[in-house]
Amino acid sequence: MNLEDYMEIYQNYFNFARKVAYDVLENYDLAGDVAQEVFIDMFEKKKTLNAEKIKYWIVLNANRKAIDLLRKPYRRLEESENGQNTAQLLSPMQPEEIILKKEEIEFQKSALMSLKEYNSDWYDILIRIVIGEESYQDLALAYGIKVETLRVHVSRARKWLDKKVYEFYGD
């Protein structure tokens, strides 16, 4: 793809990329930023892209970049009183908060490692469901058990972790 082709694609598809991003973000300005990023990436990769599939590439990348933008903690969108979405920066953490957060993370690690030692199947199931976001049906199939049985395992693992949290915090 040469520069003339790129400019033609830019003129034809910029608003389309913005629309794809807007559908995810519901913010016109942020959607324009995402569309710009998509076309910057396209310019950098213009020699390797297939011109016939460029529309699909734009849709895929605009959607992914918009979702990534929503996931960034400093770009979390909150609903204001008038129903408009506004991006708000998170305030920096105080040193005490950082120390407490570190202690909490260390406790979570130790609790998960204790669960792994206590019952490695429960640990694997929780990790795959919570972090891997696997469906109960797929996971039950992988373990060769019924979905109801898998739900029992998850419930027991969570109760076991709750007990650890209760022991740690004492409340």
mmCIF file with all atom_site columns, C-alpha atoms in Angstrom:
data_model
loop_
_atom_site.group_PDB
_atom_site.id
_atom_site.type_symbol
_atom_site.label_atom_id
_atom_site.label_alt_id
_atom_site.label_comp_id
_atom_site.label_asym_id
_atom_site.label_entity_id
_atom_site.label_seq_id
_atom_site.pdbx_PDB_ins_code
_atom_site.Cartn_x
_atom_site.Cartn_y
_atom_site.Cartn_z
_atom_site.occupancy
_atom_site.B_iso_or_equiv
_atom_site.pdbx_formal_charge
_atom_site.auth_seq_id
_atom_site.auth_comp_id
_atom_site.auth_asym_id
_atom_site.auth_atom_id
_atom_site.pdbx_PDB_model_num
ATOM 1   C CA . MET A 1 1   ? 0.000   0.000   0.000  1.00 0.00 ? 1   MET A CA 1
ATOM 2   C CA . ASN A 1 2   ? 1.493   3.335   -1.005 1.00 0.00 ? 2   ASN A CA 1
ATOM 3   C CA . LEU A 1 3   ? 0.916   6.755   0.555  1.00 0.00 ? 3   LEU A CA 1
ATOM 4   C CA . GLU A 1 4   ? -1.890  7.680   -1.877 1.00 0.00 ? 4   GLU A CA 1
ATOM 5   C CA . ASP A 1 5   ? -3.787  4.486   -1.046 1.00 0.00 ? 5   ASP A CA 1
ATOM 6   C CA . TYR A 1 6   ? -3.295  5.155   2.641  1.00 0.00 ? 6   TYR A CA 1
ATOM 7   C CA . MET A 1 7   ? -4.674  8.692   2.340  1.00 0.00 ? 7   MET A CA 1
ATOM 8   C CA . GLU A 1 8   ? -7.696  7.429   0.414  1.00 0.00 ? 8   GLU A CA 1
ATOM 9   C CA . ILE A 1 9   ? -8.379  4.783   3.069  1.00 0.00 ? 9   ILE A CA 1
ATOM 10  C CA . TYR A 1 10  ? -7.936  7.392   5.799  1.00 0.00 ? 10  TYR A CA 1
ATOM 11  C CA . GLN A 1 11  ? -10.482 9.708   4.174  1.00 0.00 ? 11  GLN A CA 1
ATOM 12  C CA . ASN A 1 12  ? -12.957 6.894   3.526  1.00 0.00 ? 12  ASN A CA 1
ATOM 13  C CA . TYR A 1 13  ? -12.729 5.058   6.844  1.00 0.00 ? 13  TYR A CA 1
ATOM 14  C CA . PHE A 1 14  ? -11.743 7.536   9.570  1.00 0.00 ? 14  PHE A CA 1
ATOM 15  C CA . ASN A 1 15  ? -15.347 8.269   10.572 1.00 0.00 ? 15  ASN A CA 1
ATOM 16  C CA . PHE A 1 16  ? -16.101 4.555   10.402 1.00 0.00 ? 16  PHE A CA 1
ATOM 17  C CA . ALA A 1 17  ? -13.244 3.813   12.841 1.00 0.00 ? 17  ALA A CA 1
ATOM 18  C CA . ARG A 1 18  ? -14.488 6.600   15.117 1.00 0.00 ? 18  ARG A CA 1
ATOM 19  C CA . LYS A 1 19  ? -18.004 5.082   15.048 1.00 0.00 ? 19  LYS A CA 1
ATOM 20  C CA . VAL A 1 20  ? -16.665 1.644   15.992 1.00 0.00 ? 20  VAL A CA 1
ATOM 21  C CA . ALA A 1 21  ? -14.744 3.166   18.917 1.00 0.00 ? 21  ALA A CA 1
ATOM 22  C CA . TYR A 1 22  ? -17.728 5.324   19.923 1.00 0.00 ? 22  TYR A CA 1
ATOM 23  C CA . ASP A 1 23  ? -19.929 2.227   20.178 1.00 0.00 ? 23  ASP A CA 1
ATOM 24  C CA . VAL A 1 24  ? -17.590 0.958   22.896 1.00 0.00 ? 24  VAL A CA 1
ATOM 25  C CA . LEU A 1 25  ? -16.590 4.201   24.627 1.00 0.00 ? 25  LEU A CA 1
ATOM 26  C CA . GLU A 1 26  ? -19.721 6.341   24.211 1.00 0.00 ? 26  GLU A CA 1
ATOM 27  C CA . ASN A 1 27  ? -17.455 9.395   24.176 1.00 0.00 ? 27  ASN A CA 1
ATOM 28  C CA . TYR A 1 28  ? -16.925 11.255  20.893 1.00 0.00 ? 28  TYR A CA 1
ATOM 29  C CA . ASP A 1 29  ? -13.548 12.780  21.751 1.00 0.00 ? 29  ASP A CA 1
ATOM 30  C CA . LEU A 1 30  ? -12.041 9.555   23.051 1.00 0.00 ? 30  LEU A CA 1
ATOM 31  C CA . ALA A 1 31  ? -13.399 7.726   20.002 1.00 0.00 ? 31  ALA A CA 1
ATOM 32  C CA . GLY A 1 32  ? -11.568 10.223  17.773 1.00 0.00 ? 32  GLY A CA 1
ATOM 33  C CA . ASP A 1 33  ? -8.355  9.553   19.703 1.00 0.00 ? 33  ASP A CA 1
ATOM 34  C CA . VAL A 1 34  ? -8.782  5.819   19.207 1.00 0.00 ? 34  VAL A CA 1
ATOM 35  C CA . ALA A 1 35  ? -9.427  6.287   15.485 1.00 0.00 ? 35  ALA A CA 1
ATOM 36  C CA . GLN A 1 36  ? -6.232  8.343   15.226 1.00 0.00 ? 36  GLN A CA 1
ATOM 37  C CA . GLU A 1 37  ? -4.262  5.596   16.973 1.00 0.00 ? 37  GLU A CA 1
ATOM 38  C CA . VAL A 1 38  ? -5.693  3.011   14.578 1.00 0.00 ? 38  VAL A CA 1
ATOM 39  C CA . PHE A 1 39  ? -4.561  5.009   11.578 1.00 0.00 ? 39  PHE A CA 1
ATOM 40  C CA . ILE A 1 40  ? -1.135  5.639   13.109 1.00 0.00 ? 40  ILE A CA 1
ATOM 41  C CA . ASP A 1 41  ? -0.735  1.874   13.489 1.00 0.00 ? 41  ASP A CA 1
ATOM 42  C CA . MET A 1 42  ? -1.964  1.391   9.943  1.00 0.00 ? 42  MET A CA 1
ATOM 43  C CA . PHE A 1 43  ? 0.593   3.878   8.641  1.00 0.00 ? 43  PHE A CA 1
ATOM 44  C CA . GLU A 1 44  ? 3.369   2.025   10.442 1.00 0.00 ? 44  GLU A CA 1
ATOM 45  C CA . LYS A 1 45  ? 2.199   -1.313  9.009  1.00 0.00 ? 45  LYS A CA 1
ATOM 46  C CA . LYS A 1 46  ? 1.046   -0.093  5.596  1.00 0.00 ? 46  LYS A CA 1
ATOM 47  C CA . LYS A 1 47  ? 3.523   -2.261  3.705  1.00 0.00 ? 47  LYS A CA 1
ATOM 48  C CA . THR A 1 48  ? 2.332   -5.486  5.312  1.00 0.00 ? 48  THR A CA 1
ATOM 49  C CA . LEU A 1 49  ? -1.439  -4.924  5.278  1.00 0.00 ? 49  LEU A CA 1
ATOM 50  C CA . ASN A 1 50  ? -3.752  -6.470  2.715  1.00 0.00 ? 50  ASN A CA 1
ATOM 51  C CA . ALA A 1 51  ? -5.787  -3.685  1.080  1.00 0.00 ? 51  ALA A CA 1
ATOM 52  C CA . GLU A 1 52  ? -8.733  -6.035  0.481  1.00 0.00 ? 52  GLU A CA 1
ATOM 53  C CA . LYS A 1 53  ? -9.147  -6.766  4.194  1.00 0.00 ? 53  LYS A CA 1
ATOM 54  C CA . ILE A 1 54  ? -8.407  -3.285  5.485  1.00 0.00 ? 54  ILE A CA 1
ATOM 55  C CA . LYS A 1 55  ? -11.977 -2.602  6.665  1.00 0.00 ? 55  LYS A CA 1
ATOM 56  C CA . TYR A 1 56  ? -11.903 -5.701  8.870  1.00 0.00 ? 56  TYR A CA 1
ATOM 57  C CA . TRP A 1 57  ? -8.495  -4.668  10.202 1.00 0.00 ? 57  TRP A CA 1
ATOM 58  C CA . ILE A 1 58  ? -9.856  -1.221  11.093 1.00 0.00 ? 58  ILE A CA 1
ATOM 59  C CA . VAL A 1 59  ? -12.910 -2.652  12.881 1.00 0.00 ? 59  VAL A CA 1
ATOM 60  C CA . LEU A 1 60  ? -10.835 -5.134  14.847 1.00 0.00 ? 60  LEU A CA 1
ATOM 61  C CA . ASN A 1 61  ? -8.188  -2.629  15.911 1.00 0.00 ? 61  ASN A CA 1
ATOM 62  C CA . ALA A 1 62  ? -10.602 0.194   16.720 1.00 0.00 ? 62  ALA A CA 1
ATOM 63  C CA . ASN A 1 63  ? -12.646 -2.145  18.885 1.00 0.00 ? 63  ASN A CA 1
ATOM 64  C CA . ARG A 1 64  ? -9.584  -3.534  20.680 1.00 0.00 ? 64  ARG A CA 1
ATOM 65  C CA . LYS A 1 65  ? -8.057  -0.112  21.291 1.00 0.00 ? 65  LYS A CA 1
ATOM 66  C CA . ALA A 1 66  ? -11.353 1.218   22.653 1.00 0.00 ? 66  ALA A CA 1
ATOM 67  C CA . ILE A 1 67  ? -11.676 -1.709  25.043 1.00 0.00 ? 67  ILE A CA 1
ATOM 68  C CA . ASP A 1 68  ? -8.043  -1.268  26.130 1.00 0.00 ? 68  ASP A CA 1
ATOM 69  C CA . LEU A 1 69  ? -8.734  2.400   26.789 1.00 0.00 ? 69  LEU A CA 1
ATOM 70  C CA . LEU A 1 70  ? -11.663 1.490   29.031 1.00 0.00 ? 70  LEU A CA 1
ATOM 71  C CA . ARG A 1 71  ? -9.468  -0.928  30.971 1.00 0.00 ? 71  ARG A CA 1
ATOM 72  C CA . LYS A 1 72  ? -6.803  1.650   31.787 1.00 0.00 ? 72  LYS A CA 1
ATOM 73  C CA . PRO A 1 73  ? -7.332  2.731   35.385 1.00 0.00 ? 73  PRO A CA 1
ATOM 74  C CA . TYR A 1 74  ? -6.759  6.430   34.715 1.00 0.00 ? 74  TYR A CA 1
ATOM 75  C CA . ARG A 1 75  ? -9.416  6.399   31.983 1.00 0.00 ? 75  ARG A CA 1
ATOM 76  C CA . ARG A 1 76  ? -12.210 4.663   33.849 1.00 0.00 ? 76  ARG A CA 1
ATOM 77  C CA . LEU A 1 77  ? -15.467 6.234   32.867 1.00 0.00 ? 77  LEU A CA 1
ATOM 78  C CA . GLU A 1 78  ? -17.982 7.262   35.443 1.00 0.00 ? 78  GLU A CA 1
ATOM 79  C CA . GLU A 1 79  ? -21.494 8.437   34.850 1.00 0.00 ? 79  GLU A CA 1
ATOM 80  C CA . SER A 1 80  ? -22.130 12.017  35.859 1.00 0.00 ? 80  SER A CA 1
ATOM 81  C CA . GLU A 1 81  ? -25.405 13.526  37.009 1.00 0.00 ? 81  GLU A CA 1
ATOM 82  C CA . ASN A 1 82  ? -26.539 14.530  33.521 1.00 0.00 ? 82  ASN A CA 1
ATOM 83  C CA . GLY A 1 83  ? -25.974 11.052  32.042 1.00 0.00 ? 83  GLY A CA 1
ATOM 84  C CA . GLN A 1 84  ? -22.809 12.005  30.150 1.00 0.00 ? 84  GLN A CA 1
ATOM 85  C CA . ASN A 1 85  ? -19.728 9.855   30.527 1.00 0.00 ? 85  ASN A CA 1
ATOM 86  C CA . THR A 1 86  ? -16.713 11.764  31.743 1.00 0.00 ? 86  THR A CA 1
ATOM 87  C CA . ALA A 1 87  ? -13.146 10.489  32.191 1.00 0.00 ? 87  ALA A CA 1
ATOM 88  C CA . GLN A 1 88  ? -11.780 11.127  35.629 1.00 0.00 ? 88  GLN A CA 1
ATOM 89  C CA . LEU A 1 89  ? -8.199  10.747  36.750 1.00 0.00 ? 89  LEU A CA 1
ATOM 90  C CA . LEU A 1 90  ? -7.594  8.622   39.782 1.00 0.00 ? 90  LEU A CA 1
ATOM 91  C CA . SER A 1 91  ? -6.004  10.432  42.684 1.00 0.00 ? 91  SER A CA 1
ATOM 92  C CA . PRO A 1 92  ? -2.489  9.316   43.620 1.00 0.00 ? 92  PRO A CA 1
ATOM 93  C CA . MET A 1 93  ? -2.250  6.948   46.566 1.00 0.00 ? 93  MET A CA 1
ATOM 94  C CA . GLN A 1 94  ? -0.869  8.087   49.905 1.00 0.00 ? 94  GLN A CA 1
ATOM 95  C CA . PRO A 1 95  ? 2.136   6.183   51.361 1.00 0.00 ? 95  PRO A CA 1
ATOM 96  C CA . GLU A 1 96  ? -0.043  4.558   54.026 1.00 0.00 ? 96  GLU A CA 1
ATOM 97  C CA . GLU A 1 97  ? -2.447  3.344   51.374 1.00 0.00 ? 97  GLU A CA 1
ATOM 98  C CA . ILE A 1 98  ? 0.437   1.885   49.362 1.00 0.00 ? 98  ILE A CA 1
ATOM 99  C CA . ILE A 1 99  ? 1.703   -0.041  52.396 1.00 0.00 ? 99  ILE A CA 1
ATOM 100 C CA . LEU A 1 100 ? -1.788  -1.356  53.180 1.00 0.00 ? 100 LEU A CA 1
ATOM 101 C CA . LYS A 1 101 ? -2.286  -2.354  49.550 1.00 0.00 ? 101 LYS A CA 1
ATOM 102 C CA . LYS A 1 102 ? 1.042   -4.239  49.558 1.00 0.00 ? 102 LYS A CA 1
ATOM 103 C CA . GLU A 1 103 ? 0.075   -6.058  52.741 1.00 0.00 ? 103 GLU A CA 1
ATOM 104 C CA . GLU A 1 104 ? -3.290  -6.954  51.236 1.00 0.00 ? 104 GLU A CA 1
ATOM 105 C CA . ILE A 1 105 ? -1.641  -8.300  48.084 1.00 0.00 ? 105 ILE A CA 1
ATOM 106 C CA . GLU A 1 106 ? 0.825   -10.350 50.144 1.00 0.00 ? 106 GLU A CA 1
ATOM 107 C CA . PHE A 1 107 ? -2.078  -11.759 52.168 1.00 0.00 ? 107 PHE A CA 1
ATOM 108 C CA . GLN A 1 108 ? -3.965  -12.646 48.981 1.00 0.00 ? 108 GLN A CA 1
ATOM 109 C CA . LYS A 1 109 ? -0.901  -14.445 47.620 1.00 0.00 ? 109 LYS A CA 1
ATOM 110 C CA . SER A 1 110 ? -0.395  -16.384 50.829 1.00 0.00 ? 110 SER A CA 1
ATOM 111 C CA . ALA A 1 111 ? -4.098  -17.284 51.010 1.00 0.00 ? 111 ALA A CA 1
ATOM 112 C CA . LEU A 1 112 ? -4.068  -18.550 47.434 1.00 0.00 ? 112 LEU A CA 1
ATOM 113 C CA . MET A 1 113 ? -0.890  -20.540 48.037 1.00 0.00 ? 113 MET A CA 1
ATOM 114 C CA . SER A 1 114 ? -2.481  -22.043 51.163 1.00 0.00 ? 114 SER A CA 1
ATOM 115 C CA . LEU A 1 115 ? -5.510  -22.988 49.077 1.00 0.00 ? 115 LEU A CA 1
ATOM 116 C CA . LYS A 1 116 ? -3.219  -24.589 46.499 1.00 0.00 ? 116 LYS A CA 1
ATOM 117 C CA . GLU A 1 117 ? -1.563  -26.660 49.221 1.00 0.00 ? 117 GLU A CA 1
ATOM 118 C CA . TYR A 1 118 ? -4.909  -27.551 50.787 1.00 0.00 ? 118 TYR A CA 1
ATOM 119 C CA . ASN A 1 119 ? -6.679  -28.520 47.540 1.00 0.00 ? 119 ASN A CA 1
ATOM 120 C CA . SER A 1 120 ? -4.936  -27.932 44.216 1.00 0.00 ? 120 SER A CA 1
ATOM 121 C CA . ASP A 1 121 ? -8.112  -28.682 42.221 1.00 0.00 ? 121 ASP A CA 1
ATOM 122 C CA . TRP A 1 122 ? -10.021 -25.910 43.974 1.00 0.00 ? 122 TRP A CA 1
ATOM 123 C CA . TYR A 1 123 ? -7.132  -23.555 43.351 1.00 0.00 ? 123 TYR A CA 1
ATOM 124 C CA . ASP A 1 124 ? -6.981  -24.422 39.634 1.00 0.00 ? 124 ASP A CA 1
ATOM 125 C CA . ILE A 1 125 ? -10.752 -24.107 39.260 1.00 0.00 ? 125 ILE A CA 1
ATOM 126 C CA . LEU A 1 126 ? -10.875 -20.685 40.947 1.00 0.00 ? 126 LEU A CA 1
ATOM 127 C CA . ILE A 1 127 ? -7.948  -19.371 38.915 1.00 0.00 ? 127 ILE A CA 1
ATOM 128 C CA . ARG A 1 128 ? -9.464  -20.567 35.653 1.00 0.00 ? 128 ARG A CA 1
ATOM 129 C CA . ILE A 1 129 ? -12.891 -19.113 36.486 1.00 0.00 ? 129 ILE A CA 1
ATOM 130 C CA . VAL A 1 130 ? -11.904 -15.822 38.107 1.00 0.00 ? 130 VAL A CA 1
ATOM 131 C CA . ILE A 1 131 ? -8.725  -14.911 36.234 1.00 0.00 ? 131 ILE A CA 1
ATOM 132 C CA . GLY A 1 132 ? -9.097  -16.970 33.060 1.00 0.00 ? 132 GLY A CA 1
ATOM 133 C CA . GLU A 1 133 ? -12.809 -16.146 32.822 1.00 0.00 ? 133 GLU A CA 1
ATOM 134 C CA . GLU A 1 134 ? -13.596 -19.636 31.578 1.00 0.00 ? 134 GLU A CA 1
ATOM 135 C CA . SER A 1 135 ? -17.224 -20.662 31.559 1.00 0.00 ? 135 SER A CA 1
ATOM 136 C CA . TYR A 1 136 ? -18.519 -23.187 34.050 1.00 0.00 ? 136 TYR A CA 1
ATOM 137 C CA . GLN A 1 137 ? -19.639 -25.445 31.212 1.00 0.00 ? 137 GLN A CA 1
ATOM 138 C CA . ASP A 1 138 ? -16.213 -25.535 29.533 1.00 0.00 ? 138 ASP A CA 1
ATOM 139 C CA . LEU A 1 139 ? -14.408 -26.056 32.813 1.00 0.00 ? 139 LEU A CA 1
ATOM 140 C CA . ALA A 1 140 ? -16.767 -28.827 33.928 1.00 0.00 ? 140 ALA A CA 1
ATOM 141 C CA . LEU A 1 141 ? -16.178 -30.544 30.597 1.00 0.00 ? 141 LEU A CA 1
ATOM 142 C CA . ALA A 1 142 ? -12.404 -30.212 31.019 1.00 0.00 ? 142 ALA A CA 1
ATOM 143 C CA . TYR A 1 143 ? -12.559 -31.773 34.507 1.00 0.00 ? 143 TYR A CA 1
ATOM 144 C CA . GLY A 1 144 ? -15.085 -34.412 33.445 1.00 0.00 ? 144 GLY A CA 1
ATOM 145 C CA . ILE A 1 145 ? -17.628 -33.406 36.074 1.00 0.00 ? 145 ILE A CA 1
ATOM 146 C CA . LYS A 1 146 ? -21.121 -31.932 36.090 1.00 0.00 ? 146 LYS A CA 1
ATOM 147 C CA . VAL A 1 147 ? -21.583 -28.162 36.202 1.00 0.00 ? 147 VAL A CA 1
ATOM 148 C CA . GLU A 1 148 ? -23.417 -28.499 39.518 1.00 0.00 ? 148 GLU A CA 1
ATOM 149 C CA . THR A 1 149 ? -20.434 -30.347 41.008 1.00 0.00 ? 149 THR A CA 1
ATOM 150 C CA . LEU A 1 150 ? -18.099 -27.659 39.720 1.00 0.00 ? 150 LEU A CA 1
ATOM 151 C CA . ARG A 1 151 ? -20.256 -24.989 41.365 1.00 0.00 ? 151 ARG A CA 1
ATOM 152 C CA . VAL A 1 152 ? -20.008 -26.897 44.648 1.00 0.00 ? 152 VAL A CA 1
ATOM 153 C CA . HIS A 1 153 ? -16.203 -26.944 44.335 1.00 0.00 ? 153 HIS A CA 1
ATOM 154 C CA . VAL A 1 154 ? -16.164 -23.192 43.672 1.00 0.00 ? 154 VAL A CA 1
ATOM 155 C CA . SER A 1 155 ? -18.475 -22.536 46.614 1.00 0.00 ? 155 SER A CA 1
ATOM 156 C CA . ARG A 1 156 ? -16.345 -24.628 48.971 1.00 0.00 ? 156 ARG A CA 1
ATOM 157 C CA . ALA A 1 157 ? -13.137 -22.974 47.782 1.00 0.00 ? 157 ALA A CA 1
ATOM 158 C CA . ARG A 1 158 ? -14.611 -19.525 48.317 1.00 0.00 ? 158 ARG A CA 1
ATOM 159 C CA . LYS A 1 159 ? -15.863 -20.477 51.792 1.00 0.00 ? 159 LYS A CA 1
ATOM 160 C CA . TRP A 1 160 ? -12.400 -21.793 52.624 1.00 0.00 ? 160 TRP A CA 1
ATOM 161 C CA . LEU A 1 161 ? -10.851 -18.504 51.460 1.00 0.00 ? 161 LEU A CA 1
ATOM 162 C CA . ASP A 1 162 ? -13.463 -16.531 53.418 1.00 0.00 ? 162 ASP A CA 1
ATOM 163 C CA . LYS A 1 163 ? -12.433 -18.457 56.514 1.00 0.00 ? 163 LYS A CA 1
ATOM 164 C CA . LYS A 1 164 ? -8.793  -17.469 55.889 1.00 0.00 ? 164 LYS A CA 1
ATOM 165 C CA . VAL A 1 165 ? -9.792  -13.825 55.481 1.00 0.00 ? 165 VAL A CA 1
ATOM 166 C CA . TYR A 1 166 ? -11.795 -14.004 58.716 1.00 0.00 ? 166 TYR A CA 1
ATOM 167 C CA . GLU A 1 167 ? -8.783  -15.491 60.534 1.00 0.00 ? 167 GLU A CA 1
ATOM 168 C CA . PHE A 1 168 ? -6.474  -12.814 59.112 1.00 0.00 ? 168 PHE A CA 1
ATOM 169 C CA . TYR A 1 169 ? -8.640  -9.790  59.844 1.00 0.00 ? 169 TYR A CA 1
ATOM 170 C CA . GLY A 1 170 ? -10.283 -11.184 62.960 1.00 0.00 ? 170 GLY A CA 1
ATOM 171 C CA . ASP A 1 171 ? -13.737 -9.777  62.186 1.00 0.00 ? 171 ASP A CA 1
#
